[in-house]
Amino acid sequence: MLLRFVVKRILLSIPLLIGITLITFIVSHLVPADPLTAVLPERAWNNPETVQMYRERWGLDRPLHEQYLIYLRNLLRGDLGESYTTRRPVGTDLRLFFPATIELATAAMLYAVIVGMALGVVSAVWNNRLADHLARLIALIGVSLPVFWLGLLALQVFYAKLGLLSGPGRIDTRLVAPPTRTGFYTIDSLLAGQFDVFLNTLYHLILPGIVLGSYAMGIIARMTRSSLLEVLSLDYIRTARAKGLAEQRVVLGHALRNALIPTVTVVGLTFGSLLAGAVLTETIFSWPGIGRYAVDAATKLDLPAILGVTLLIAVVYVIVNLITDILYGILDPRIRVG
Amino acid sequence: MTATTTRVSTTPLAARRPFWESPLGQTVRELARNRAAMIGLGILVFWILVALTVSFIVPFDPLKTDVGNRLSPPSASHWFGTDDLGRDVFKRVLFGSRYSIPAGFLTVLAALMIGSVVGAVAGYLGGWIDNLLMRIADMVLAFPSIVLAMAIAAALGPGLKNALIAIVVVLWPEYARLMRGQVLAVKAHEYVTAAEALGMGRIRLLVRHILPNTQAPIVVKATLDVGAAIVLTAGLSFIGLGAVPPDPEWGAMIREGQRRFSQWWMATFPGLAIFSVVMALNFLGDGLRDALDPRRRGRWA
């Protein structure tokens, strides 16, 4: 039963992945001029042979549907074209920059889940009292702040003015990056036994993590509140209370577990939005991830690089949704039947 | 809100009732009782008035430079300080509303119209048309909005107009989904079957009877989305794909402020403006949701 559900969900996401490539293909053809102008570095135009080679490689002399199939074939080979900002294959760049983004997004997620759920529980338990109003206000502020502005403000206050937290970058400039194994500084530094680098990495994750996570925090708080309120009004909770159970055990032991099920979905969905938010946050914090890579590419209209990032984030988004769906099915058996 | 108004005028029975007992009247009453929503409405009205009147009231060219007075911190003569070309940041923030406010409303309006037509057609006709349209919507929804908007804006080339097109492209599918769901739900009602049995044409049925009954969730979503669209516009300008200097668009101003890190006022005030509008819209949207939801009605009473 569970296996059938899992297989069905995986099969369902394949057309979506194909759809994503269709969209990036269409976007790459939106360029008003010859698509090659977007793909080829300026220097290459002086050499007709190079131009011809690219035309054949991308099949630009063929009909559109054939071009799409060639595009797909190139994608499956991991060929995303060449960035003319870095003059390297986009695939190589993405491998290089992605771990930094994942590390930041994970830190942001941790913050969002812990603070968001705590706020949501406070809100629901003290429904319509001062604590609820305050918690809801904090959540709403989190949802309303433009992330790039919040990042700038946070750097100005906590780093430049107060000197409380770390500045831009993944580690202090006085330190050397740990030897690359996974690309995650937290893991690499521990593997190399460099505890001071590890601590410094964590320290540098705090400010950008909170900034990036603030939106997701607000969403999770709101979701936890409404779903806990819903559960608290159910009959079995009234029964538990009638039996004289302590309120703390009613909320934490009985209600929260069921209230968390819809929240899991939201947590999954927000991870995708965190990757997207990283696009704007990383620029502020000089964070060498795919977000800053994309923004650097955007200012130079480096389309292959931008589309590479777009494609990567969308694919991760679909996969995270898939995992969330499956997790949801495991947590709530009723879903599997549908 | 305007959408709900048409409901009252097209339904003769509701129109004859006193306003306060009509569905719209009840919603308005409920909304007026919600303090946060009223604060939000107030801030929003303030910004709309600023956007409409600032060019008549403030005798000032937002592009005029005064190099002798550059980068001065907030003071009595320059409330929000001046930027690197000596331009007054306070006045530029006021003029910025003429970009962000219409950008938010226009993109959501366009997305709402496109999405509603697509969703209504898909839901009402069903079959392969429904399948095709909804799969297209799914594809677009598979991308986080800022990421796809960035790619489209970059492909079309920088400029506010292209950024707005990109935002409409990423916003319409959710309206299509919402509208389709609503149409499907309403279609199942007996009065639709009755109208069909009476020989009413499909389009007339859709416009006269189905659409007017699908509006509550869409109005709420649109209100919240105006804020999202304003942030998206500012975000695209911030990464250099939206409004271009010297236009005093809020996102573009924050971009300039980022380069002048120690002159904190250059980025802080335009950001505060974005935050106030978005917060106001969220207050209003939440209030509307509560007011339109009959289950939540009376919880405060």
XYZ file of C-alpha atoms in Angstrom:
639
model
C 0.000 0.000 0.000
C 2.629 2.475 1.090
C 4.995 1.356 -1.649
C 2.311 1.790 -4.302
C 1.662 5.290 -3.016
C 5.348 6.190 -3.121
C 5.846 4.826 -6.641
C 2.727 6.641 -7.850
C 3.959 9.945 -6.458
C 7.383 9.525 -8.038
C 5.859 8.742 -11.430
C 3.593 11.776 -11.127
C 6.529 14.126 -10.726
C 8.224 13.043 -13.964
C 5.886 15.022 -16.261
C 6.447 18.016 -13.998
C 10.219 17.737 -14.403
C 9.770 17.599 -18.175
C 7.494 20.633 -17.924
C 10.210 22.531 -16.089
C 12.686 21.925 -18.892
C 10.019 23.006 -21.392
C 9.641 26.314 -19.562
C 13.387 27.002 -19.330
C 13.651 26.109 -23.017
C 10.913 28.610 -23.876
C 12.521 31.285 -21.697
C 15.860 30.770 -23.438
C 14.028 31.498 -26.710
C 12.413 34.684 -25.364
C 15.567 36.617 -26.122
C 14.537 39.001 -28.884
C 17.730 38.479 -30.895
C 19.401 35.314 -32.183
C 19.463 32.901 -29.219
C 23.142 32.452 -29.879
C 23.797 36.031 -28.759
C 22.698 34.915 -25.327
C 24.763 31.738 -25.331
C 27.949 32.732 -27.074
C 30.708 34.832 -25.582
C 31.387 37.977 -27.630
C 34.840 36.825 -28.687
C 33.466 33.707 -30.346
C 31.542 35.790 -32.865
C 34.754 36.664 -34.667
C 35.249 33.045 -35.573
C 32.604 31.696 -38.002
C 33.682 28.117 -37.298
C 32.924 28.474 -33.604
C 29.552 30.001 -34.396
C 28.768 27.111 -36.726
C 29.879 24.605 -34.106
C 27.529 26.109 -31.534
C 24.690 26.240 -34.053
C 25.059 22.517 -34.582
C 25.584 21.690 -30.934
C 22.339 23.437 -29.977
C 20.657 22.513 -33.247
C 19.680 26.084 -33.922
C 19.236 25.411 -37.631
C 16.584 22.762 -36.912
C 12.825 23.090 -36.227
C 11.824 24.080 -32.690
C 10.669 20.667 -31.439
C 13.964 19.108 -32.546
C 15.807 21.915 -30.796
C 13.951 21.027 -27.619
C 14.962 17.383 -27.869
C 18.585 18.419 -28.377
C 18.256 20.718 -25.370
C 16.933 17.795 -23.308
C 19.731 15.534 -24.484
C 22.325 18.140 -23.519
C 20.672 18.551 -20.121
C 20.749 14.827 -19.449
C 24.463 14.884 -20.192
C 24.799 17.663 -17.638
C 25.560 20.192 -20.369
C 23.912 23.465 -19.331
C 25.931 25.664 -21.622
C 28.723 27.992 -20.710
C 28.553 31.007 -18.440
C 30.215 33.956 -20.050
C 30.731 35.608 -16.703
C 32.960 32.863 -15.339
C 33.789 31.295 -18.747
C 33.213 27.856 -17.228
C 30.496 25.266 -17.912
C 27.393 26.216 -15.905
C 27.192 22.683 -14.496
C 30.656 23.014 -12.961
C 29.769 26.386 -11.472
C 26.570 25.052 -9.935
C 28.399 22.137 -8.302
C 30.885 24.604 -6.909
C 28.346 27.082 -5.505
C 25.394 24.900 -4.509
C 26.719 23.546 -1.156
C 27.042 27.083 0.236
C 23.394 27.732 -0.613
C 22.191 24.459 0.896
C 24.137 25.160 4.075
C 22.586 28.618 4.387
C 19.085 27.385 3.565
C 19.406 24.617 6.183
C 20.417 27.123 8.851
C 17.478 29.315 7.859
C 15.122 26.343 7.974
C 16.272 25.375 11.475
C 15.598 28.902 12.685
C 12.244 29.069 10.891
C 10.997 25.733 12.231
C 12.088 26.226 15.849
C 10.968 29.834 16.235
C 7.961 29.500 13.940
C 6.517 26.478 15.742
C 7.172 27.981 19.165
C 5.370 31.170 18.170
C 2.510 29.163 16.670
C 2.033 27.100 19.834
C 2.151 30.198 22.071
C -0.382 31.843 19.790
C -2.810 28.945 19.834
C -2.572 28.172 23.540
C -3.115 31.786 24.575
C -5.621 32.389 21.771
C -6.817 36.007 21.576
C -4.730 37.155 24.499
C -1.737 39.479 24.541
C 0.799 36.708 23.828
C -1.251 35.630 20.813
C -1.451 39.158 19.435
C 2.290 39.666 19.871
C 3.186 36.326 18.296
C 0.880 36.981 15.359
C 2.377 40.432 14.874
C 5.911 38.993 14.821
C 4.826 36.348 12.310
C 3.184 38.965 10.103
C 6.247 41.200 10.219
C 8.345 38.222 9.164
C 6.074 37.640 6.181
C 6.038 41.326 5.173
C 9.752 42.189 5.289
C 11.536 42.257 1.934
C 14.398 39.842 2.576
C 17.083 41.881 0.799
C 16.241 44.958 2.822
C 16.160 43.038 6.092
C 19.603 41.640 5.306
C 21.050 45.069 4.674
C 19.473 46.434 7.842
C 20.693 43.488 9.926
C 24.255 43.937 8.668
C 24.134 47.645 9.395
C 22.838 47.185 12.940
C 24.309 43.925 14.246
C 27.593 43.932 12.364
C 28.590 47.515 11.553
C 27.021 49.350 14.515
C 26.981 46.885 17.390
C 29.705 44.518 16.224
C 27.689 41.689 17.765
C 27.533 39.298 14.843
C 29.638 38.265 11.893
C 30.012 40.237 8.704
C 29.674 39.017 5.137
C 31.134 35.770 3.833
C 31.161 32.171 5.045
C 34.127 32.607 7.430
C 36.317 35.450 8.686
C 38.814 36.649 6.099
C 41.661 35.866 8.511
C 40.797 32.151 8.301
C 41.452 29.758 5.440
C 38.577 27.699 4.052
C 38.656 24.036 5.122
C 39.859 21.533 2.478
C 36.917 20.809 0.170
C 35.314 17.411 0.510
C 31.579 18.062 0.621
C 31.586 21.809 0.045
C 29.765 22.319 3.355
C 32.117 24.295 5.593
C 30.481 22.890 8.725
C 31.183 19.300 7.669
C 34.515 19.921 5.940
C 35.960 21.767 8.938
C 34.982 18.945 11.280
C 36.410 16.344 8.908
C 39.679 18.290 8.876
C 39.581 18.607 12.655
C 39.597 22.420 12.483
C 37.299 23.236 15.363
C 37.939 26.981 15.251
C 36.856 27.085 11.585
C 33.766 25.079 12.469
C 32.742 27.552 15.185
C 33.464 30.490 12.921
C 31.303 28.934 10.190
C 28.401 28.552 12.610
C 28.903 32.128 13.757
C 28.735 33.340 10.167
C 25.538 31.361 9.544
C 23.556 33.089 12.311
C 22.775 36.458 10.737
C 22.084 35.401 7.124
C 20.229 32.336 8.438
C 17.849 34.436 10.526
C 17.373 36.949 7.703
C 16.640 34.284 5.106
C 14.454 32.291 7.500
C 12.270 35.179 8.637
C 9.661 34.728 5.916
C 9.397 30.959 6.416
C 9.263 31.551 10.184
C 6.176 33.716 9.731
C 4.465 31.188 7.457
C 5.217 28.262 9.802
C 4.001 30.213 12.848
C 0.724 31.066 11.137
C 0.232 27.501 9.935
C 1.043 25.950 13.335
C -1.358 28.340 15.062
C -4.337 27.683 12.825
C -3.831 23.944 12.688
C -3.316 23.652 16.470
C -6.441 25.759 17.085
C -8.383 23.433 14.810
C -7.184 20.329 16.643
C -7.757 21.867 20.083
C -11.450 22.258 19.258
C -11.880 18.545 18.475
C -13.799 16.093 20.629
C -10.875 13.923 21.675
C -9.165 16.937 23.200
C -12.295 17.729 25.166
C -12.299 14.124 26.339
C -8.665 14.377 27.408
C -9.423 17.550 29.335
C -12.549 16.046 30.875
C -10.475 13.151 32.133
C -8.477 15.720 34.065
C -5.284 15.640 32.040
C -2.872 18.504 32.673
C -3.221 21.214 30.015
C 0.468 20.908 29.169
C 0.048 17.230 28.359
C -3.101 17.879 26.379
C -1.326 20.409 24.163
C 2.119 18.877 23.851
C 1.186 15.211 24.077
C -2.149 14.967 22.321
C -2.831 17.997 20.161
C 0.551 19.033 18.786
C 1.275 15.682 17.161
C -1.791 15.878 14.986
C -1.466 19.585 14.434
C 2.026 19.075 13.054
C 0.861 17.075 10.038
C -0.225 20.082 7.922
C 2.811 21.965 9.190
C 5.124 19.333 7.687
C 3.767 20.197 4.252
C 4.446 23.858 4.818
C 7.964 23.154 6.041
C 8.667 21.215 2.839
C 7.240 23.934 0.658
C 9.152 26.680 2.433
C 12.461 24.913 1.892
C 11.967 25.526 -1.806
C 11.144 29.161 -1.141
C 14.282 29.446 1.013
C 16.413 28.398 -1.943
C 14.660 31.085 -3.970
C 15.075 33.663 -1.199
C 18.770 32.837 -1.124
C 18.994 34.504 -4.527
C 18.416 37.879 -2.859
C 19.982 37.178 0.547
C 23.327 35.893 -0.701
C 24.066 39.087 -2.594
C 23.748 41.125 0.602
C 25.989 38.814 2.611
C 28.550 38.169 -0.163
C 27.651 34.514 0.272
C 29.284 32.482 -2.508
C 26.227 30.358 -3.392
C 24.084 29.915 -6.484
C 21.978 32.935 -5.514
C 24.827 35.381 -5.743
C 26.002 33.546 -8.846
C 22.584 34.119 -10.438
C 22.456 37.792 -9.465
C 25.962 38.393 -10.799
C 24.833 36.666 -13.985
C 21.642 38.739 -14.095
C 23.479 42.047 -14.125
C 25.482 40.815 -17.110
C 22.445 39.184 -18.757
C 24.344 35.889 -18.657
C 21.318 33.774 -19.586
C 22.859 30.262 -19.501
C 23.991 30.835 -15.915
C 20.613 32.243 -14.844
C 18.707 29.415 -16.508
C 21.041 26.887 -14.903
C 20.203 28.236 -11.458
C 16.496 28.455 -12.344
C 16.465 24.849 -13.510
C 18.389 23.592 -10.477
C 16.135 25.367 -7.970
C 12.979 24.175 -9.740
C 14.178 20.577 -9.812
C 15.105 20.687 -6.113
C 11.729 22.292 -5.439
C 9.915 19.418 -7.158
C 12.003 16.807 -5.322
C 11.414 18.456 -1.945
C 7.681 18.562 -2.688
C 7.796 14.895 -3.575
C 9.529 13.991 -0.312
C 7.053 16.152 1.616
C 4.146 14.402 -0.081
C 5.525 10.989 0.774
C 6.220 12.040 4.364
C 2.696 13.375 4.600
C 1.375 10.045 3.389
C 3.385 8.211 6.037
C 2.228 10.552 8.820
C -1.404 10.559 7.790
C -2.576 7.236 6.327
C -5.814 8.819 5.091
C -3.892 10.648 2.343
C -2.599 7.448 0.754
C -6.031 6.308 -0.299
C -6.844 9.420 -2.325
C -14.192 44.620 -3.411
C -15.441 45.913 -6.752
C -16.019 42.334 -7.719
C -18.317 41.815 -4.767
C -20.206 44.954 -5.696
C -21.203 43.446 -9.024
C -22.638 40.492 -7.183
C -25.085 42.754 -5.386
C -26.109 44.584 -8.544
C -26.586 41.441 -10.607
C -28.700 39.678 -8.018
C -32.014 41.509 -7.828
C -33.064 39.901 -4.538
C -29.946 41.033 -2.712
C -30.243 44.541 -4.086
C -33.666 45.040 -2.572
C -32.465 44.220 0.919
C -31.009 47.048 3.012
C -27.289 47.351 2.374
C -26.176 46.301 5.847
C -27.975 42.988 5.564
C -26.630 42.164 2.128
C -23.618 39.834 1.949
C -21.392 42.762 1.002
C -22.737 44.873 3.828
C -22.057 42.115 6.349
C -18.524 41.740 5.064
C -17.889 45.467 5.295
C -19.308 45.579 8.816
C -17.170 42.652 9.877
C -14.106 44.226 8.312
C -14.733 47.601 9.933
C -14.732 45.899 13.322
C -11.238 44.467 12.717
C -8.756 47.027 14.025
C -5.665 45.616 12.243
C -7.486 45.566 8.904
C -8.556 49.180 9.372
C -4.993 50.262 10.158
C -3.868 48.419 7.029
C -6.551 50.105 4.956
C -5.501 53.495 6.324
C -1.827 52.999 5.421
C -2.788 51.718 1.980
C -5.099 54.668 1.287
C -2.316 57.002 2.422
C 0.141 55.523 -0.074
C -2.414 55.524 -2.895
C -3.114 59.216 -2.217
C 0.619 59.959 -2.175
C 1.087 58.143 -5.475
C -1.793 60.059 -7.049
C -0.951 63.526 -5.814
C 2.790 63.731 -5.109
C 3.713 65.200 -8.463
C 1.191 68.039 -7.960
C 1.984 68.740 -4.318
C 5.756 68.453 -4.153
C 7.368 70.986 -6.491
C 10.370 68.813 -7.080
C 12.122 66.852 -9.750
C 13.142 63.478 -8.233
C 16.026 63.331 -10.680
C 17.451 66.767 -9.892
C 20.935 66.495 -8.434
C 22.650 68.785 -5.946
C 26.235 67.627 -5.760
C 27.200 70.218 -3.151
C 24.812 68.506 -0.764
C 25.627 64.841 -1.389
C 25.407 62.033 1.193
C 24.221 64.232 4.023
C 22.528 62.364 6.890
C 18.889 62.970 7.855
C 18.360 66.532 9.073
C 15.638 69.161 9.352
C 16.084 70.224 5.719
C 16.448 66.641 4.380
C 14.317 64.376 6.568
C 15.672 61.142 5.106
C 19.095 62.561 4.120
C 20.446 62.844 0.587
C 21.971 60.278 -1.770
C 25.297 60.198 -3.610
C 24.062 62.770 -6.129
C 22.608 65.066 -3.486
C 19.008 64.086 -4.229
C 16.550 64.262 -1.331
C 15.747 60.701 -0.194
C 12.437 61.649 1.462
C 11.068 63.110 -1.752
C 12.426 60.208 -3.773
C 10.648 57.759 -1.472
C 7.378 59.670 -1.971
C 7.877 59.628 -5.747
C 8.756 55.932 -5.554
C 5.138 55.172 -4.663
C 4.263 56.129 -8.243
C 6.185 53.060 -9.385
C 5.568 50.424 -6.722
C 1.873 51.018 -5.980
C 0.637 50.861 -9.598
C 3.106 48.022 -10.297
C 1.557 45.930 -7.529
C -2.038 46.588 -8.488
C -1.586 46.337 -12.259
C 0.352 43.079 -12.238
C -2.152 41.424 -9.901
C -5.075 42.756 -11.943
C -3.557 41.392 -15.151
C -2.718 38.040 -13.539
C -6.207 37.868 -12.062
C -7.894 38.509 -15.399
C -5.736 36.061 -17.336
C -5.909 33.427 -14.598
C -9.649 33.803 -14.125
C -10.416 33.412 -17.802
C -8.110 30.389 -18.110
C -9.431 28.801 -14.908
C -13.081 29.450 -15.707
C -12.740 28.041 -19.211
C -10.845 24.999 -17.928
C -13.279 24.311 -15.115
C -16.412 24.876 -17.131
C -15.462 23.059 -20.325
C -13.443 20.239 -18.711
C -11.950 17.492 -20.881
C -8.668 17.897 -22.719
C -8.799 21.705 -22.683
C -8.975 21.581 -18.886
C -6.104 19.099 -18.804
C -3.889 21.125 -21.114
C -4.470 24.472 -19.387
C -3.944 23.079 -15.905
C -0.738 21.266 -16.882
C 0.641 24.565 -18.199
C -0.299 26.190 -14.891
C 1.433 23.344 -12.999
C 4.626 23.847 -14.978
C 4.810 27.526 -14.090
C 3.934 26.785 -10.457
C 6.816 24.312 -10.273
C 9.164 27.311 -10.068
C 9.544 29.573 -7.045
C 8.186 32.880 -8.336
C 11.236 35.118 -7.883
C 13.465 32.620 -9.685
C 11.292 32.258 -12.774
C 10.551 36.001 -12.827
C 14.280 36.673 -12.732
C 14.942 34.331 -15.671
C 12.112 35.815 -17.764
C 13.124 39.396 -16.959
C 16.739 38.618 -17.833
C 15.717 37.033 -21.141
C 13.493 39.980 -22.068
C 16.142 42.476 -21.010
C 16.233 44.894 -18.082
C 13.523 47.508 -17.605
C 10.456 47.976 -15.457
C 8.029 46.946 -18.211
C 9.725 43.576 -18.751
C 9.911 42.983 -15.015
C 6.154 43.545 -14.749
C 5.495 41.133 -17.626
C 7.630 38.542 -15.837
C 5.632 39.008 -12.636
C 2.298 38.562 -14.428
C 3.625 35.350 -15.973
C 4.482 33.878 -12.566
C 1.296 35.065 -10.833
C -1.550 34.000 -13.160
C -1.504 30.192 -12.604
C -2.670 30.341 -8.998
C -5.715 32.362 -10.039
C -6.417 29.847 -12.773
C -6.338 27.032 -10.224
C -8.444 28.901 -7.716
C -11.009 29.923 -10.307
C -11.189 26.424 -11.760
C -11.824 24.923 -8.342
C -14.504 27.495 -7.626
C -16.206 26.963 -10.974
C -16.208 23.203 -10.445
C -17.739 23.633 -6.994
C -20.406 26.045 -8.199
C -21.128 23.978 -11.298
C -22.291 21.151 -9.072
C -25.016 23.324 -7.533
C -28.571 22.719 -8.559
C -29.226 26.235 -9.749
C -26.647 25.799 -12.484
C -28.253 22.575 -13.629
C -31.587 24.379 -13.544
C -30.299 27.254 -15.657
C -28.810 24.786 -18.099
C -32.094 22.923 -18.302
C -33.845 26.209 -19.039
C -31.656 26.512 -22.115
C -29.309 29.217 -20.957
C -26.184 29.622 -23.100
C -22.890 28.407 -21.671
C -21.067 31.714 -21.719
C -24.051 33.588 -20.315
C -24.360 30.995 -17.573
C -20.672 31.317 -16.751
C -20.688 35.103 -16.629
C -24.098 35.667 -15.026
C -24.345 32.833 -12.533
C -21.058 31.065 -11.920
C -18.490 33.868 -11.796
C -20.377 36.106 -9.327
C -20.353 33.254 -6.823
C -16.648 32.531 -6.944
C -15.179 35.717 -5.643
C -14.463 35.584 -1.919
C -11.223 33.528 -1.932
C -10.000 35.318 -5.035
C -10.464 38.766 -3.489
C -8.461 37.664 -0.440
C -5.687 36.182 -2.554
C -5.492 39.253 -4.778
C -5.158 41.558 -1.773
C -2.275 39.532 -0.360
C -0.700 39.217 -3.814
C -0.502 42.974 -4.390
C 2.010 43.012 -1.532
C 3.857 40.032 -2.981
C 3.978 41.720 -6.398
C 5.377 44.920 -4.874
C 8.143 42.917 -3.177
C 8.826 41.017 -6.413
C 9.080 44.256 -8.400
C 11.435 45.729 -5.822
C 13.444 42.492 -5.735
C 13.909 42.479 -9.511
C 14.934 46.145 -9.435
C 17.280 45.332 -6.582
C 19.155 42.798 -8.698
C 19.213 45.227 -11.608
C 16.454 43.697 -13.746
C 13.598 46.105 -13.012
C 13.511 49.867 -12.847
C 16.809 51.385 -13.918
C 18.528 54.394 -12.364
C 17.837 57.250 -12.038
C 14.174 56.242 -11.527
C 13.246 56.525 -7.825
C 11.759 53.018 -7.621
C 12.074 51.638 -4.074
C 13.957 48.444 -4.986
C 16.346 50.367 -7.232
C 16.948 52.850 -4.400
C 17.847 50.002 -2.032
C 20.277 48.768 -4.669
C 21.943 52.166 -4.712
C 21.925 52.177 -0.911
C 23.654 48.802 -0.772
C 26.625 50.282 -2.611
C 26.770 53.099 -0.026
C 26.768 50.841 3.000
C 27.789 53.419 5.610
C 25.109 55.869 4.418
C 22.417 53.772 6.054
C 19.578 56.199 5.265
C 19.789 55.585 1.529
C 18.455 52.012 1.765
C 16.605 52.126 5.086
C 13.822 54.530 4.115
C 12.787 53.065 0.761
C 12.763 49.644 2.447
C 10.584 50.995 5.224
C 8.156 52.228 2.566
C 7.936 48.762 0.968
C 7.510 47.169 4.386
C 4.683 49.537 5.370
C 2.709 48.878 2.176
C 3.167 45.116 2.310
C 2.312 44.961 6.019
C -0.806 47.048 5.363
C -1.913 44.709 2.580
C -1.318 41.671 4.783
C -3.395 43.181 7.591
C -6.162 43.965 5.121
C -5.985 40.572 3.412
C -6.157 38.686 6.711
C -9.082 40.847 7.801
C -10.900 40.222 4.527
C -10.364 36.483 4.874
C -11.917 36.504 8.338
C -14.746 38.797 7.267
C -15.618 36.704 4.205
C -15.500 33.398 6.062
C -18.939 32.802 7.561
C -17.472 30.285 10.029
C -15.236 32.912 11.542
C -17.993 35.496 11.648
C -19.257 36.263 15.085
C -16.171 34.840 16.751
C -15.423 38.393 17.815
C -19.038 39.275 18.532
